[in-house]
Amino acid sequence: MYLPLPTPEEMAGWDRLSIEEFGIPGTMLMENASRELLHVLHKEIGPLSGKRVVLFAGSGNNGGDAFALARHLVDHYATCLVLHTRELGSYTGDIAFHLALADKAGVAMSSLRDYNLDDLPLPDLIVDGLLGTGFTGELRQDYQNWISCINRLGQKAFVLAIDIPSGINGYTGEPCPMAVQADFTVTFAAAKVGLRMPEAKEFCGRLYIQGIGLPSRVQDDNPPSCYELNEDVFSLLPVSNHMAHKGSHGHVLILGGSSGLTGAPTLAALGALRAGAGLVTVGCPRGLISEVKQGWPDIMTKPLGPGSQWTEGCMADLADLQSFDAVVLGPGLGRTEGARDFLRAYIQSSPPPTVFDADALFALAQDKQSLQNLPLSSVLTPHPGEMARICQTSIDEIQARRMDMAKTWAEKLQCTLVLKGAGSMVAAPGESLRLCPEAWSHLAVGGSGDVLSGIIGTLLSQGLGTFPAACVGVFWHASTGRILQTKYPYRGNLAQDIAHTLPRVLEHFCKPS
């Protein structure tokens, strides 16, 4: 079961429907949230009696959660001070209700704008309820000052963030430009998508996802636009048959390689083999065959054309193209006009399921007609730079709108699209996005993407559709980082080490059939 990752708007919609259609009072949801916060505090720091707690309460529901939590903390004999951003009389609705209860319980309160934070004694616990998941844009200077204070005091105190560390963008996970550095974050009902972006990890600390009583029907009837990939994705792998032969496990054709770039198709081939392909063939210009082979006896080769350059004429040696179960096109292909001519001819040939990677993406970005007429079973695997070239925009724009860009262009091109990078995303027409939260520096090596394309090629060759093949491939590839960081604690691994680690990932996550 994949973890739902609603956007802030989708989460707000769940709250609204729970209140309006099911009649659950907002005050009850806020009370439930405060009790879940209390439960996590008991787990994290133990008995609360005598603890000195400072709670920062903003103007939204996070502030209401802070007021409600303060009441419970006082009931557990903690010493509490709530520093609020608004005048007490300006709070309304559910927040005002819990503020009044906290006041009756004897919770001390003071305006943040009037309080001299330099006089604040060192607390045992700081609760961040300043900003919620809907925050976007740039932090105002006053909020930057308050967050700086929390982070300074947090060097010697526990910091709990309510729902999301203040300053984190609930969509992208990025600090704007700074954020509270929490020891633990308690979010409610589901992790908002920004919380699971790699950029947010260092600010969230340990992440707790706590239920507050939202009806499951609300979530089922209004599914989120994104889910998080996890080990359950391996249930999509084809079941191995002990009577199978090499032809049963798929034959992958890798098309790539050019002068100075002959290692790329070899790495893609290794990725395909280590992912379980029965047969792998590298097709490249005839004059490069010996370089591509590189002594790997497991890799077959197919010479194309008369020389060492890609041309449209190379297609003449691919009369048997339909005999392959899947194709990976692009690793080391080069950026020559001949390579573009070959790509155009390939697309017009009604090929098998194809992964377009690396230089094939460069060629597609320059040939809009081919880009808009991709074969039916196509997977594109751009990194942010390649995506920016395809979309004719900047890398910054791609990174700021990763979810939207991946979804929009998958629909526009009618393909499965893998937007690579920390927090890779998989998009396809009619499907919810899939986010891979794994981010390991050991994957940031030359040739890593070639290995990924080979993995996806194998999965396509074994009968998976483009979307499930991309989902499995992305998570499988990313999961090697967890093993590699143990074997190579100071990095130094090669791209081929990623390929060779693939079977160990399955050994960790899957039971042999």
Coordinates of C-alpha atoms in Angstrom, one line a residue:
M1 CA 0.0 0.0 0.0
Y2 CA 1.6 3.3 -1.1
L3 CA 1.6 6.2 1.3
P4 CA -0.9 9.0 0.2
L5 CA 0.8 12.3 -0.2
P6 CA -1.9 15.0 -0.5
T7 CA -1.0 18.5 -1.5
P8 CA -1.9 21.2 1.0
E9 CA -5.0 22.0 -0.9
E10 CA -6.1 18.4 -1.0
M11 CA -5.5 18.1 2.7
A12 CA -7.6 21.2 3.4
G13 CA -10.3 19.7 1.2
W14 CA -10.3 16.5 3.4
D15 CA -10.7 18.7 6.5
R16 CA -13.5 20.7 4.9
L17 CA -15.4 17.7 3.7
S18 CA -15.1 16.0 7.1
I19 CA -16.6 19.1 8.8
E20 CA -19.2 19.9 6.2
E21 CA -20.4 16.5 5.0
F22 CA -19.9 14.4 8.1
G23 CA -20.6 17.1 10.6
I24 CA -17.4 16.5 12.6
P25 CA -16.7 19.8 14.5
G26 CA -13.4 21.5 13.6
T27 CA -12.8 21.9 17.4
M28 CA -12.9 18.1 17.7
L29 CA -10.3 17.7 14.9
M30 CA -8.1 20.3 16.7
E31 CA -8.5 18.5 20.0
N32 CA -7.7 15.2 18.4
A33 CA -4.5 16.7 16.9
S34 CA -3.4 18.1 20.2
R35 CA -3.9 14.7 21.9
E36 CA -1.8 13.1 19.2
L37 CA 0.9 15.7 19.7
L38 CA 0.8 14.9 23.4
H39 CA 1.1 11.1 22.7
V40 CA 4.2 11.7 20.6
L41 CA 5.8 13.9 23.2
H42 CA 5.3 11.2 25.8
K43 CA 7.1 8.8 23.5
E44 CA 9.9 11.1 22.6
I45 CA 10.8 12.8 25.9
G46 CA 8.9 10.8 28.6
P47 CA 7.2 12.4 31.6
L48 CA 6.2 16.0 31.1
S49 CA 5.9 17.1 34.7
G50 CA 8.2 20.0 35.5
K51 CA 9.2 20.5 31.8
R52 CA 9.6 24.1 30.7
V53 CA 7.8 24.5 27.3
V54 CA 7.6 27.4 24.9
L55 CA 4.9 27.2 22.2
F56 CA 5.0 29.5 19.2
A57 CA 1.4 29.9 17.9
G58 CA 0.7 31.4 14.5
S59 CA -2.5 32.8 13.1
G60 CA -3.8 29.5 11.5
N61 CA -4.9 26.1 12.6
N62 CA -1.3 25.2 13.7
G63 CA -1.6 28.0 16.2
G64 CA -4.9 26.5 17.4
D65 CA -3.2 23.1 17.8
A66 CA -0.5 24.9 19.9
F67 CA -3.1 26.5 22.2
A68 CA -4.9 23.1 22.6
L69 CA -1.6 21.3 23.3
A70 CA -0.6 23.9 25.9
R71 CA -3.8 23.1 27.9
H72 CA -2.8 19.4 27.9
L73 CA 0.8 20.2 28.9
V74 CA -0.4 22.3 31.9
D75 CA -2.7 19.4 32.9
H76 CA 0.5 17.2 32.9
Y77 CA 2.2 19.8 35.2
A78 CA 4.5 21.3 32.6
T79 CA 5.3 25.0 32.8
C80 CA 4.0 26.6 29.5
L81 CA 4.3 29.9 27.7
V82 CA 2.5 30.5 24.5
L83 CA 4.0 33.2 22.3
H84 CA 1.3 34.2 19.7
T85 CA 1.6 36.2 16.5
R86 CA -1.9 37.8 16.7
E87 CA -3.7 39.8 19.3
L88 CA -5.7 37.3 21.3
G89 CA -9.0 39.0 20.6
S90 CA -8.5 38.6 16.8
Y91 CA -8.5 34.8 16.9
T92 CA -11.8 33.4 15.7
G93 CA -13.7 30.1 15.3
D94 CA -12.0 26.8 16.3
I95 CA -8.8 28.6 17.3
A96 CA -10.6 31.0 19.6
F97 CA -12.4 28.1 21.2
H98 CA -9.2 26.3 22.2
L99 CA -7.5 29.6 23.1
A100 CA -10.3 30.2 25.6
L101 CA -9.9 26.7 27.1
A102 CA -6.1 27.2 27.4
D103 CA -6.8 30.5 29.1
K104 CA -9.1 28.9 31.6
A105 CA -6.5 26.2 32.3
G106 CA -4.1 28.9 33.3
V107 CA -1.7 28.8 30.3
A108 CA 0.6 31.8 30.2
M109 CA 0.4 33.8 27.0
S110 CA 2.3 36.7 25.5
S111 CA 2.4 38.5 22.2
L112 CA 5.5 37.5 20.1
R113 CA 5.7 41.1 18.7
D114 CA 6.0 42.5 22.2
Y115 CA 8.1 39.8 23.8
N116 CA 11.9 40.3 24.1
L117 CA 13.1 36.9 22.9
D118 CA 16.6 37.7 24.4
D119 CA 15.0 37.4 27.8
L120 CA 13.5 34.0 27.1
P121 CA 15.0 31.4 29.5
L122 CA 16.2 28.1 27.9
P123 CA 13.2 25.7 27.7
D124 CA 13.2 22.0 27.7
L125 CA 10.9 21.8 24.7
I126 CA 9.9 24.2 21.9
V127 CA 6.7 23.7 20.0
D128 CA 6.6 25.2 16.5
G129 CA 3.1 26.2 15.5
L130 CA 3.9 29.3 13.5
L131 CA 3.1 28.3 9.9
G132 CA 1.2 25.5 8.2
T133 CA 1.6 23.4 5.1
G134 CA -0.1 26.0 3.0
F135 CA 2.7 28.5 3.3
T136 CA 4.4 29.5 0.1
G137 CA 6.6 32.4 -1.0
E138 CA 9.3 34.1 1.0
L139 CA 9.3 34.4 4.8
R140 CA 8.9 37.9 6.1
Q141 CA 11.7 39.2 8.2
D142 CA 9.8 38.9 11.5
Y143 CA 9.2 35.2 10.9
Q144 CA 12.8 34.8 10.0
N145 CA 13.7 36.3 13.3
W146 CA 11.4 34.0 15.2
I147 CA 12.6 30.9 13.4
S148 CA 16.2 31.9 14.1
C149 CA 15.3 32.1 17.8
I150 CA 13.7 28.7 17.7
N151 CA 16.8 27.2 16.0
R152 CA 19.2 28.9 18.4
L153 CA 17.3 27.7 21.5
G154 CA 16.8 24.3 19.8
Q155 CA 20.5 23.6 20.0
K156 CA 19.9 22.8 23.6
A157 CA 16.2 21.9 23.7
F158 CA 13.9 19.5 21.9
V159 CA 11.9 21.0 19.0
L160 CA 8.5 19.7 17.9
A161 CA 7.0 21.0 14.7
I162 CA 3.3 20.8 14.3
D163 CA 2.3 19.5 10.9
I164 CA 5.4 20.9 9.1
P165 CA 8.5 22.9 10.2
S166 CA 7.7 26.6 9.7
G167 CA 9.3 27.9 6.6
I168 CA 9.1 24.7 4.6
N169 CA 7.1 24.9 1.3
G170 CA 4.4 22.3 1.6
Y171 CA 4.7 21.5 -2.1
T172 CA 8.4 21.4 -2.8
G173 CA 9.9 20.7 0.6
E174 CA 12.3 23.6 0.2
P175 CA 13.1 26.2 3.0
C176 CA 12.0 29.7 2.0
P177 CA 14.8 30.6 2.5
M178 CA 15.1 29.2 6.0
A179 CA 13.0 26.9 8.2
V180 CA 12.7 25.5 11.7
Q181 CA 15.0 22.6 12.3
A182 CA 12.9 20.2 14.3
D183 CA 13.9 17.1 16.2
F184 CA 10.5 15.6 15.3
T185 CA 7.5 16.6 13.2
V186 CA 3.9 15.4 13.8
T187 CA 1.7 15.7 10.8
F188 CA -1.9 14.7 10.7
A189 CA -3.9 12.1 8.6
A190 CA -1.3 11.9 5.8
A191 CA 2.2 13.3 5.1
K192 CA 1.8 16.4 2.8
V193 CA 3.9 15.9 -0.3
G194 CA 6.5 18.5 0.6
L195 CA 7.3 16.7 3.8
R196 CA 8.5 13.7 1.8
M197 CA 10.7 15.6 -0.5
P198 CA 14.4 15.1 0.2
E199 CA 14.9 18.8 0.7
A200 CA 12.7 18.7 3.8
K201 CA 14.3 15.7 5.5
E202 CA 17.0 17.6 7.4
F203 CA 14.3 20.0 8.8
C204 CA 11.6 17.5 9.8
G205 CA 13.7 15.2 12.0
R206 CA 11.7 12.1 12.8
L207 CA 8.3 12.2 11.0
Y208 CA 5.1 11.0 12.7
I209 CA 1.9 10.6 10.8
Q210 CA -1.0 10.6 13.3
G211 CA -4.7 10.1 12.6
I212 CA -7.2 12.7 13.9
G213 CA -10.4 11.0 12.9
L214 CA -10.9 12.0 9.3
P215 CA -13.4 9.5 7.7
S216 CA -11.6 7.1 5.4
R217 CA -14.5 7.6 2.9
V218 CA -13.4 11.2 2.5
Q219 CA -9.9 10.1 1.5
D220 CA -11.1 7.2 -0.7
D221 CA -13.6 9.4 -2.6
N222 CA -11.0 12.2 -3.0
P223 CA -7.7 10.5 -3.7
P224 CA -4.5 12.6 -3.6
S225 CA -2.6 13.5 -6.7
C226 CA 0.5 11.8 -5.4
Y227 CA 1.6 8.6 -3.6
E228 CA 4.9 7.6 -2.2
L229 CA 6.7 4.6 -3.6
N230 CA 7.8 1.9 -1.1
E231 CA 8.8 -1.7 -1.1
D232 CA 5.3 -2.8 -2.0
V233 CA 6.2 -1.8 -5.5
F234 CA 8.1 -5.0 -5.9
S235 CA 4.8 -6.9 -5.8
L236 CA 4.5 -5.8 -9.4
L237 CA 7.6 -7.8 -10.5
P238 CA 6.8 -10.8 -12.7
V239 CA 6.6 -14.1 -10.8
S240 CA 9.6 -16.2 -11.6
N241 CA 9.0 -19.7 -13.0
H242 CA 11.6 -22.4 -12.3
M243 CA 10.8 -23.8 -15.8
A244 CA 11.7 -20.5 -17.5
H245 CA 14.5 -20.2 -20.0
K246 CA 16.5 -17.1 -21.1
G247 CA 13.9 -16.1 -23.6
S248 CA 11.2 -16.0 -21.0
H249 CA 13.0 -13.2 -19.1
G250 CA 13.0 -10.7 -21.9
H251 CA 15.4 -9.6 -24.6
V252 CA 16.5 -6.0 -24.3
L253 CA 18.1 -4.0 -27.1
I254 CA 20.3 -1.0 -26.0
L255 CA 20.8 1.5 -28.8
G256 CA 23.6 3.9 -28.0
G257 CA 27.3 4.6 -28.0
S258 CA 29.5 7.1 -29.9
S259 CA 33.1 8.1 -30.0
G260 CA 34.2 8.7 -26.4
L261 CA 30.8 7.6 -25.0
T262 CA 30.9 3.8 -25.4
G263 CA 30.7 3.1 -21.7
A264 CA 27.1 4.4 -21.4
P265 CA 25.4 1.6 -23.4
T266 CA 27.5 -0.9 -21.5
L267 CA 26.3 0.4 -18.2
A268 CA 22.7 0.3 -19.5
A269 CA 23.2 -3.3 -20.5
L270 CA 24.6 -4.1 -17.1
G271 CA 21.6 -2.5 -15.4
A272 CA 19.3 -4.6 -17.7
L273 CA 21.2 -7.9 -16.9
R274 CA 21.4 -7.3 -13.2
A275 CA 17.6 -6.5 -13.2
G276 CA 17.1 -10.0 -14.6
A277 CA 16.9 -9.7 -18.4
G278 CA 17.4 -13.1 -20.1
L279 CA 19.2 -11.5 -23.0
V280 CA 20.8 -8.1 -23.7
T281 CA 22.1 -6.8 -27.0
V282 CA 23.9 -3.5 -27.6
G283 CA 23.3 -2.1 -31.0
C284 CA 25.8 0.6 -32.1
P285 CA 27.8 1.8 -35.2
R286 CA 29.9 -1.1 -36.5
G287 CA 33.2 0.7 -35.9
L288 CA 32.5 0.9 -32.1
I289 CA 31.5 -2.7 -31.4
S290 CA 34.8 -3.7 -29.8
E291 CA 34.8 -0.6 -27.6
V292 CA 31.3 -1.2 -26.4
K293 CA 31.9 -4.9 -25.8
Q294 CA 34.7 -4.1 -23.4
G295 CA 35.2 -7.8 -22.5
W296 CA 31.8 -8.3 -21.1
P297 CA 30.9 -11.9 -22.3
D298 CA 27.3 -11.5 -21.1
I299 CA 26.5 -8.7 -23.5
M300 CA 25.7 -9.4 -27.1
T301 CA 26.3 -6.8 -29.8
K302 CA 24.7 -5.8 -33.1
P303 CA 26.7 -3.8 -35.6
L304 CA 24.7 -1.1 -37.3
G305 CA 25.7 0.8 -40.5
P306 CA 29.1 0.7 -42.2
G307 CA 31.2 3.1 -40.0
S308 CA 31.5 4.7 -36.6
Q309 CA 28.7 7.2 -36.9
W310 CA 25.0 7.0 -36.4
T311 CA 23.0 7.7 -39.5
E312 CA 19.4 7.1 -40.7
G313 CA 20.9 4.2 -42.6
C314 CA 21.6 2.3 -39.4
M315 CA 17.9 1.4 -39.3
A316 CA 18.5 -0.9 -42.3
D317 CA 20.3 -3.3 -39.9
L318 CA 17.4 -3.3 -37.5
A319 CA 15.0 -5.3 -39.7
D320 CA 14.6 -7.7 -36.8
L321 CA 13.6 -4.8 -34.4
Q322 CA 10.3 -6.5 -33.5
S323 CA 12.2 -9.6 -32.2
F324 CA 13.3 -7.6 -29.2
D325 CA 10.9 -7.2 -26.2
A326 CA 12.0 -3.7 -25.3
V327 CA 14.5 -1.1 -26.3
V328 CA 16.6 1.5 -24.5
L329 CA 17.6 4.3 -26.8
G330 CA 20.0 7.1 -26.0
P331 CA 22.9 6.2 -23.7
G332 CA 26.0 7.7 -25.3
L333 CA 24.1 8.1 -28.6
G334 CA 25.8 11.5 -29.2
R335 CA 24.3 14.7 -30.4
T336 CA 25.1 14.7 -34.1
E337 CA 22.7 15.3 -36.9
G338 CA 23.1 11.7 -37.9
A339 CA 21.9 10.6 -34.4
R340 CA 18.8 12.8 -34.8
D341 CA 18.1 11.3 -38.2
F342 CA 18.4 7.8 -36.8
L343 CA 16.0 8.7 -33.9
R344 CA 13.4 10.1 -36.3
A345 CA 13.6 6.9 -38.4
Y346 CA 13.4 4.8 -35.3
I347 CA 10.2 6.5 -34.0
Q348 CA 8.5 6.0 -37.4
S349 CA 9.2 2.3 -37.4
S350 CA 6.5 1.4 -34.8
P351 CA 9.1 0.0 -32.4
P352 CA 8.7 -2.2 -29.3
P353 CA 8.2 -0.5 -25.8
T354 CA 11.1 2.0 -25.6
V355 CA 12.9 3.9 -22.9
F356 CA 14.2 7.2 -24.3
D357 CA 17.2 8.4 -22.2
A358 CA 20.2 10.8 -22.3
D359 CA 21.1 11.9 -25.9
A360 CA 17.8 10.6 -27.2
L361 CA 16.1 13.2 -25.0
F362 CA 18.4 15.9 -26.4
A363 CA 17.4 14.9 -30.0
L364 CA 13.7 14.9 -29.1
A365 CA 14.0 18.4 -27.6
Q366 CA 15.3 19.6 -31.0
D367 CA 12.7 17.6 -33.1
K368 CA 9.3 18.6 -31.9
Q369 CA 7.5 16.5 -34.5
S370 CA 9.2 13.3 -33.2
L371 CA 8.6 14.5 -29.6
Q372 CA 4.8 14.8 -30.3
N373 CA 4.6 11.5 -32.1
L374 CA 6.3 9.1 -29.6
P375 CA 5.5 5.4 -29.9
L376 CA 2.6 4.3 -27.7
S377 CA 4.7 2.4 -25.1
S378 CA 7.3 5.1 -24.4
V379 CA 9.1 6.0 -21.2
L380 CA 11.1 9.3 -21.0
T381 CA 13.7 9.6 -18.2
P382 CA 14.9 13.2 -18.1
H383 CA 17.0 14.8 -15.4
P384 CA 16.0 18.5 -14.6
G385 CA 18.4 19.8 -17.3
E386 CA 17.0 17.6 -20.0
M387 CA 13.4 18.3 -18.8
A388 CA 14.1 22.0 -19.1
R389 CA 15.3 21.6 -22.6
I390 CA 12.2 19.6 -23.6
C391 CA 9.9 22.1 -22.0
Q392 CA 11.9 25.1 -23.2
T393 CA 12.2 26.6 -19.8
S394 CA 14.8 27.0 -17.0
I395 CA 16.0 24.3 -14.6
D396 CA 14.9 26.6 -11.7
E397 CA 11.3 26.5 -13.1
I398 CA 11.4 22.7 -13.4
Q399 CA 12.6 22.3 -9.8
A400 CA 10.1 24.8 -8.5
R401 CA 7.2 23.0 -10.1
R402 CA 8.3 19.3 -10.3
M403 CA 4.9 17.8 -9.7
D404 CA 3.1 20.0 -12.1
M405 CA 5.8 19.7 -14.8
A406 CA 5.9 15.9 -14.6
K407 CA 2.2 15.5 -14.7
T408 CA 1.5 18.1 -17.4
W409 CA 4.2 16.8 -19.8
A410 CA 3.3 13.2 -19.4
E411 CA -0.2 14.1 -20.4
K412 CA 0.9 16.3 -23.2
L413 CA 3.3 13.7 -24.7
Q414 CA 1.1 10.7 -23.8
C415 CA 4.0 8.8 -22.3
T416 CA 5.3 7.7 -18.9
L417 CA 7.7 10.3 -17.7
V418 CA 10.4 9.9 -15.0
L419 CA 11.6 13.3 -13.7
K420 CA 14.9 12.3 -12.1
G421 CA 16.7 13.9 -9.3
A422 CA 16.5 13.9 -5.5
G423 CA 12.8 12.8 -5.1
S424 CA 12.3 11.3 -8.5
M425 CA 8.8 11.4 -9.8
V426 CA 6.9 9.1 -12.1
A427 CA 4.0 10.4 -14.1
A428 CA 1.7 8.9 -16.7
P429 CA -1.7 9.9 -18.3
G430 CA -4.6 9.0 -16.0
E431 CA -2.4 8.0 -13.1
S432 CA -1.6 9.7 -9.8
L433 CA 2.0 10.8 -9.5
R434 CA 4.5 8.5 -7.7
L435 CA 7.2 10.1 -5.6
C436 CA 10.4 8.2 -4.7
P437 CA 11.6 9.7 -1.4
E438 CA 15.0 7.9 -1.5
A439 CA 17.9 10.3 -2.1
W440 CA 21.5 8.9 -1.7
S441 CA 24.7 10.7 -2.8
H442 CA 26.0 7.3 -3.9
L443 CA 23.6 7.5 -6.9
A444 CA 25.1 10.8 -8.0
V445 CA 27.8 9.3 -10.3
G446 CA 28.2 9.3 -14.0
G447 CA 26.4 6.4 -15.6
S448 CA 23.8 6.1 -12.9
G449 CA 21.0 7.1 -15.2
D450 CA 22.2 4.6 -17.8
V451 CA 21.8 1.9 -15.3
L452 CA 18.3 3.1 -14.5
S453 CA 17.3 3.0 -18.1
G454 CA 18.5 -0.6 -18.4
I455 CA 16.4 -1.6 -15.4
I456 CA 13.3 -0.1 -16.8
G457 CA 14.1 -1.7 -20.2
T458 CA 14.2 -5.2 -18.5
L459 CA 10.9 -4.7 -16.7
L460 CA 9.3 -3.6 -20.0
S461 CA 10.7 -6.7 -21.7
Q462 CA 9.1 -8.9 -19.1
G463 CA 5.7 -7.6 -19.8
L464 CA 5.2 -4.7 -17.3
G465 CA 3.4 -1.7 -18.6
T466 CA 5.3 1.6 -18.9
F467 CA 4.0 3.1 -15.7
P468 CA 4.5 0.1 -13.4
A469 CA 7.9 -0.6 -15.0
A470 CA 9.0 3.0 -14.4
C471 CA 7.7 2.9 -10.8
V472 CA 9.5 -0.4 -10.0
G473 CA 12.7 0.7 -11.8
V474 CA 12.9 4.0 -10.0
F475 CA 12.5 2.6 -6.5
W476 CA 14.7 -0.4 -7.2
H477 CA 17.5 1.9 -8.5
A478 CA 17.1 4.3 -5.6
S479 CA 17.2 1.5 -3.0
T480 CA 20.7 0.5 -4.0
G481 CA 21.9 3.7 -2.4
R482 CA 21.0 2.4 1.0
I483 CA 23.2 -0.6 0.6
L484 CA 26.0 1.3 -1.2
Q485 CA 26.3 3.8 1.6
T486 CA 27.1 0.9 4.0
K487 CA 29.7 -0.6 1.6
Y488 CA 31.1 2.8 0.6
P489 CA 30.6 5.1 3.6
Y490 CA 32.7 7.8 1.9
R491 CA 31.3 7.3 -1.6
G492 CA 33.7 6.1 -4.3
N493 CA 31.3 3.6 -5.8
L494 CA 31.0 3.3 -9.5
A495 CA 27.9 3.2 -11.6
Q496 CA 28.5 -0.5 -12.3
D497 CA 28.4 -1.0 -8.5
I498 CA 24.8 0.3 -8.7
A499 CA 24.0 -2.4 -11.2
H500 CA 25.7 -5.1 -9.3
T501 CA 23.8 -4.2 -6.1
L502 CA 20.4 -4.7 -7.7
P503 CA 20.0 -8.4 -6.8
R504 CA 20.9 -7.5 -3.2
V505 CA 18.0 -5.1 -3.0
L506 CA 15.6 -7.9 -4.0
E507 CA 17.3 -10.1 -1.4
H508 CA 16.5 -7.5 1.2
F509 CA 12.9 -6.8 0.2
C510 CA 11.5 -9.9 -1.5
K511 CA 11.0 -13.5 -0.5
P512 CA 12.1 -16.0 -3.1
S513 CA 9.2 -17.5 -5.0

